[in-house]
XYZ file of N, CA and C in Angstrom:
366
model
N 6.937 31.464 4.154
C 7.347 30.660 3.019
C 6.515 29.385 2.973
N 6.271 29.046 1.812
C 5.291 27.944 1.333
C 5.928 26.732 0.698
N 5.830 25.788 1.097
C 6.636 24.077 1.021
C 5.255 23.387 0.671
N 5.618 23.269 -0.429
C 5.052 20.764 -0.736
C 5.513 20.193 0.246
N 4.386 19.814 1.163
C 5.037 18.324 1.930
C 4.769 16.834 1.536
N 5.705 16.145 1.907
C 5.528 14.887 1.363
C 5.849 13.808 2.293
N 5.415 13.085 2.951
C 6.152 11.771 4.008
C 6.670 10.738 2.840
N 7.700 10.920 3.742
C 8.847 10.148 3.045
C 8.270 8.391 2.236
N 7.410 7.754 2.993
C 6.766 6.618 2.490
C 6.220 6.587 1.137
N 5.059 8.028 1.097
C 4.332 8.253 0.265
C 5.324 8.511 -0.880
N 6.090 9.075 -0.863
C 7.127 9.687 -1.954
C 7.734 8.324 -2.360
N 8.283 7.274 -1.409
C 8.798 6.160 -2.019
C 7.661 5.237 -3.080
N 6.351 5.497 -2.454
C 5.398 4.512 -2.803
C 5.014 4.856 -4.604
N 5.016 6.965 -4.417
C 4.583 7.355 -6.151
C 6.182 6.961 -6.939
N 7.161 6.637 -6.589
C 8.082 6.140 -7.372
C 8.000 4.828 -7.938
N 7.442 3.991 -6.763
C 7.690 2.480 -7.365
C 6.209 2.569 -8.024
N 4.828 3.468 -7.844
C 4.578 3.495 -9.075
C 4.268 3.919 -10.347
N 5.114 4.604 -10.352
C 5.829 5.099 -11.750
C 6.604 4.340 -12.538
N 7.782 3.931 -11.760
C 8.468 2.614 -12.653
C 7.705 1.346 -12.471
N 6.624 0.797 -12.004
C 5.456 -0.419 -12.533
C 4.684 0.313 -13.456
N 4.502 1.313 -13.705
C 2.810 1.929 -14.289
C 3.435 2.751 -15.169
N 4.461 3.453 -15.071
C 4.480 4.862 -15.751
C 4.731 4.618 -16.754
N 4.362 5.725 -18.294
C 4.894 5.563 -19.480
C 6.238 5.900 -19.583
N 7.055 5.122 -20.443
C 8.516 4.881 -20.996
C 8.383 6.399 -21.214
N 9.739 7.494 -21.005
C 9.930 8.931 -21.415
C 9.384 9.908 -20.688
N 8.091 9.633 -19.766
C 7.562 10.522 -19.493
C 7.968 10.695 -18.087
N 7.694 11.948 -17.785
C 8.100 12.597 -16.551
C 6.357 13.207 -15.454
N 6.885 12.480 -14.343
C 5.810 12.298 -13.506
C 5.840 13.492 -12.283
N 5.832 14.120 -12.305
C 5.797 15.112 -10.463
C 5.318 14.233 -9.466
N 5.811 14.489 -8.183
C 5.588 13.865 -7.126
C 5.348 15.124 -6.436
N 4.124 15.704 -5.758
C 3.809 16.177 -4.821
C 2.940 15.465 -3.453
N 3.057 16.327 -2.457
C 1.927 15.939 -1.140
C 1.150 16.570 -1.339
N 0.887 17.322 -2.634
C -0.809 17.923 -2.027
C -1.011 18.808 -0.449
N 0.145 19.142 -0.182
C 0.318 19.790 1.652
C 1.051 21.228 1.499
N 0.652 21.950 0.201
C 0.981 23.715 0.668
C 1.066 24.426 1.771
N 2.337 24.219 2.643
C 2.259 24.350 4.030
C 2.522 25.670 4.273
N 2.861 26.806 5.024
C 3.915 27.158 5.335
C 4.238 27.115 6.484
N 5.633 27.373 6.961
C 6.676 26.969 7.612
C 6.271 27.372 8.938
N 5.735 28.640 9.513
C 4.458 28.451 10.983
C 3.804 27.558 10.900
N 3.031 27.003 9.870
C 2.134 25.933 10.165
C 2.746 24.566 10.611
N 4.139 24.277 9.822
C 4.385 23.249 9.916
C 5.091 23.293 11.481
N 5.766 24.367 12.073
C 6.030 24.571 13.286
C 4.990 24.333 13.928
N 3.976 24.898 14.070
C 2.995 24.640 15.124
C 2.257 23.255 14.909
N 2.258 22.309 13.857
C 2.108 21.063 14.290
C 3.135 20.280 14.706
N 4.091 20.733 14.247
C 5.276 19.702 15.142
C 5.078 19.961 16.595
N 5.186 21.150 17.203
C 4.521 21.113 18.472
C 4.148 20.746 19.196
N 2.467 20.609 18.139
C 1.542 19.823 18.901
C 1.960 18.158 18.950
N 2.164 17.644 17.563
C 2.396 16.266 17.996
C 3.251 16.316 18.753
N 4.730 17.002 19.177
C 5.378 16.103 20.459
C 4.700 16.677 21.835
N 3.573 17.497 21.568
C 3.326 17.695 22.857
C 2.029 16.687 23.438
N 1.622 16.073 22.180
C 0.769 14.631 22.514
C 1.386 13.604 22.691
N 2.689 13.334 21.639
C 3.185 12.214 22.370
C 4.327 12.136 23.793
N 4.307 13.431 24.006
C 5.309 13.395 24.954
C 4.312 13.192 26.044
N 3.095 13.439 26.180
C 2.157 14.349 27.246
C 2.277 15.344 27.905
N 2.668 15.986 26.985
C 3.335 17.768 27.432
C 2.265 18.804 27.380
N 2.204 20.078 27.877
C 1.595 21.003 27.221
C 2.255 21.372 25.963
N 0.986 21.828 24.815
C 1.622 22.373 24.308
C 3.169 23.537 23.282
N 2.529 24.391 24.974
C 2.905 25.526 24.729
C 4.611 25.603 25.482
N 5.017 24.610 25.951
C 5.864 24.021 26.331
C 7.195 24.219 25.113
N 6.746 24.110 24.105
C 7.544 23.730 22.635
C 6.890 25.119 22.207
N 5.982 25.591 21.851
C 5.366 26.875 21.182
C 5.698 27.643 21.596
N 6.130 28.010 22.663
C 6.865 29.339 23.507
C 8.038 29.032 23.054
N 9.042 28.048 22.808
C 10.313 27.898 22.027
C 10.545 28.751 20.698
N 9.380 29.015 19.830
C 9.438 29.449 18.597
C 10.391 30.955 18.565
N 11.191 31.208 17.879
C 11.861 32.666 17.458
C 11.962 32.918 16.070
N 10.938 33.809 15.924
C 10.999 34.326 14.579
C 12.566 34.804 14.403
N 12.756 34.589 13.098
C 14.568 34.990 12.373
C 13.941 35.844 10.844
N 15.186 36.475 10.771
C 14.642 36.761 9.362
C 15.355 36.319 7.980
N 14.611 36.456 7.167
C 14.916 35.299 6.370
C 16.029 35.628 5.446
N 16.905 34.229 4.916
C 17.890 35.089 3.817
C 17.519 35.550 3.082
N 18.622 36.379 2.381
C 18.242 36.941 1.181
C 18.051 36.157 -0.191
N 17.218 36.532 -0.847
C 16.753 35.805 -1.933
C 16.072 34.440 -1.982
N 15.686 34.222 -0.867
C 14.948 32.552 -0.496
C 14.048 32.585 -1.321
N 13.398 31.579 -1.673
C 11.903 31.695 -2.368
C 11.136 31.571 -1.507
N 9.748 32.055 -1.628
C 8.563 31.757 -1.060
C 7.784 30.723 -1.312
N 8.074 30.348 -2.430
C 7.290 29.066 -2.415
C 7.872 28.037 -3.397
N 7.893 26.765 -3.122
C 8.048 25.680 -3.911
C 6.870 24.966 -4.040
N 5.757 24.371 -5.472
C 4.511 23.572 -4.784
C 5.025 22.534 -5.914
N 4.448 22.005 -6.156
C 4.879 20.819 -7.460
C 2.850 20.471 -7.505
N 2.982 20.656 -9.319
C 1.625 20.172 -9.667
C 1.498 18.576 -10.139
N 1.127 18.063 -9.136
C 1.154 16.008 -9.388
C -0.423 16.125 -9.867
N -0.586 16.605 -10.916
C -1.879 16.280 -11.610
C -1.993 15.027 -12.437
N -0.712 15.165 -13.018
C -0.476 14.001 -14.250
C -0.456 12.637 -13.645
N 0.510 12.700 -12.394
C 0.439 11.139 -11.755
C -0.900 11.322 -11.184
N -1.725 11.878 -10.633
C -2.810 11.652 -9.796
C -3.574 11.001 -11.342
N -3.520 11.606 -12.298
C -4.994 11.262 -12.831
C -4.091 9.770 -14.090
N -3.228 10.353 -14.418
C -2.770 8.861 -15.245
C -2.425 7.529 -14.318
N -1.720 7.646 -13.553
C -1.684 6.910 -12.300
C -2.393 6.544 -11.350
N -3.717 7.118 -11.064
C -4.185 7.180 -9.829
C -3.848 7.093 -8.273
N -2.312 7.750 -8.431
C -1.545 7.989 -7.565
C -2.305 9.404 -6.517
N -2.108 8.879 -5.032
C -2.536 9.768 -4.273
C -1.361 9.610 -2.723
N -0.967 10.641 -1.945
C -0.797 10.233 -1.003
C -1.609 9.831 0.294
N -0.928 8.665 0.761
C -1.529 8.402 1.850
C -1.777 9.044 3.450
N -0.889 9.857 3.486
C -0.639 10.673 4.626
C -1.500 12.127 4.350
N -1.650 12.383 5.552
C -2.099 13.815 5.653
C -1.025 14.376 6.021
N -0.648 15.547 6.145
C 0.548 16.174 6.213
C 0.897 16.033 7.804
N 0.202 16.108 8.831
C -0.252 15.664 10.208
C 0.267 14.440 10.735
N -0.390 13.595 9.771
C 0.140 12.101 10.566
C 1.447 11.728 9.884
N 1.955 12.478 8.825
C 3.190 12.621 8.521
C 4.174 12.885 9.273
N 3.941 13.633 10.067
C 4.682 14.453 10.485
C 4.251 13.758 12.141
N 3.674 13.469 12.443
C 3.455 12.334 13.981
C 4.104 11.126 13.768
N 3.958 10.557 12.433
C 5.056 9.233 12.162
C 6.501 9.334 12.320
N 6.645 10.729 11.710
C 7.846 10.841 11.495
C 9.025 11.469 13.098
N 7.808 12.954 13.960
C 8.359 12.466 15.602
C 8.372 11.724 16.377
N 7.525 10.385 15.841
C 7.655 9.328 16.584
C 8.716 8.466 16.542
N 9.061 8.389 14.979
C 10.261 7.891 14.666
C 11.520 8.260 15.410
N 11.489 9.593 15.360
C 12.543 10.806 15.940
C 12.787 9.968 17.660
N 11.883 10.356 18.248
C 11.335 10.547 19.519
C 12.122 8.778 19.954
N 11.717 7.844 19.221
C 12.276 6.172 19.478
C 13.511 6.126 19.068
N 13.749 6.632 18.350
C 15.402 6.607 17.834
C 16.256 7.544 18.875
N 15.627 8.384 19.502
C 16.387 9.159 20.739
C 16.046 8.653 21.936
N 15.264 7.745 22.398
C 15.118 6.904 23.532
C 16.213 5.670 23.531
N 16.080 4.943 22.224
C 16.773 3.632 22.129
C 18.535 4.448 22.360
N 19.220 5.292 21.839
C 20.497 5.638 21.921
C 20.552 6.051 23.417
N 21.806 5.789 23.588
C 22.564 6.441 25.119
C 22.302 7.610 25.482
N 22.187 8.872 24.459
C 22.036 9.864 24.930
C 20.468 10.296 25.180
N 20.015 9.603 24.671
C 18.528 9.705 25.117
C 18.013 8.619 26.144
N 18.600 7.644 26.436
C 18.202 6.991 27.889
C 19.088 7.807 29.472
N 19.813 8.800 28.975
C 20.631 9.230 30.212
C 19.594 10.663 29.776
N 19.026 10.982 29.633
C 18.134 12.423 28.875
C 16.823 11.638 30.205
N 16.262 10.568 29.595
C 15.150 10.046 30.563
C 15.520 9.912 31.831
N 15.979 9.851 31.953
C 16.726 9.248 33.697
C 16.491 10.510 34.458
């Protein structure tokens, strides 16, 4: 299955400018430009916590279990942000990568700073 990704920043950033820039009525798409699918995005999550943890890899990649999928899911969601890219000159800033490293890092500090993740380190 195939996902638009978007870091959450970038998505806040094509909103605010849309309401500074955008025309009154009109309707803007917000995509990441990041046609992923869902192995891919598994196997970089992976890798980034296995860089920031200093892990191997395969540590987290041997975790993976294919499931099968519900019934009737879609395969793909993409969103075409042509209109904001070119009336706007709206782009995201993230690569889908460091999106997604910002965002286990985030993860990763927010589970150190709580109790259950300083008795996890110990």
């Amino acid at each position: 299955n195939i996902r638009d990704w978007l870091y959450v920043v970038d998505h806040c950033a094509a909103i605010w400018e849309v309401v500074q820039n955008g025309r009154i009525g009109e309707t803007y798409n917000i995509g990441g430009l990041n046609n992923i699918n869902n192995m891919e995005v598994v196997n970089v999550l992976c890798t980034a916590l296995a860089d920031l943890l200093g892990e191997k890899r395969e540590i987290f990649s041997d975790l993976i279990t294919l499931v099968r999928d519900r019934p009737g899911h879609d395969w793909r969601y993409a969103i075409d942000a042509t209109k904001i890219q070119k009336e706007l000159h709206w782009a995201p800033a993230e690569t889908f990568e460091s999106g997604i490293r910002k965002t286990v890092e985030y993860y990763l500090k927010k589970l150190s700073d709580s109790p259950v993740g300083a008795s996890i380190q110990k």
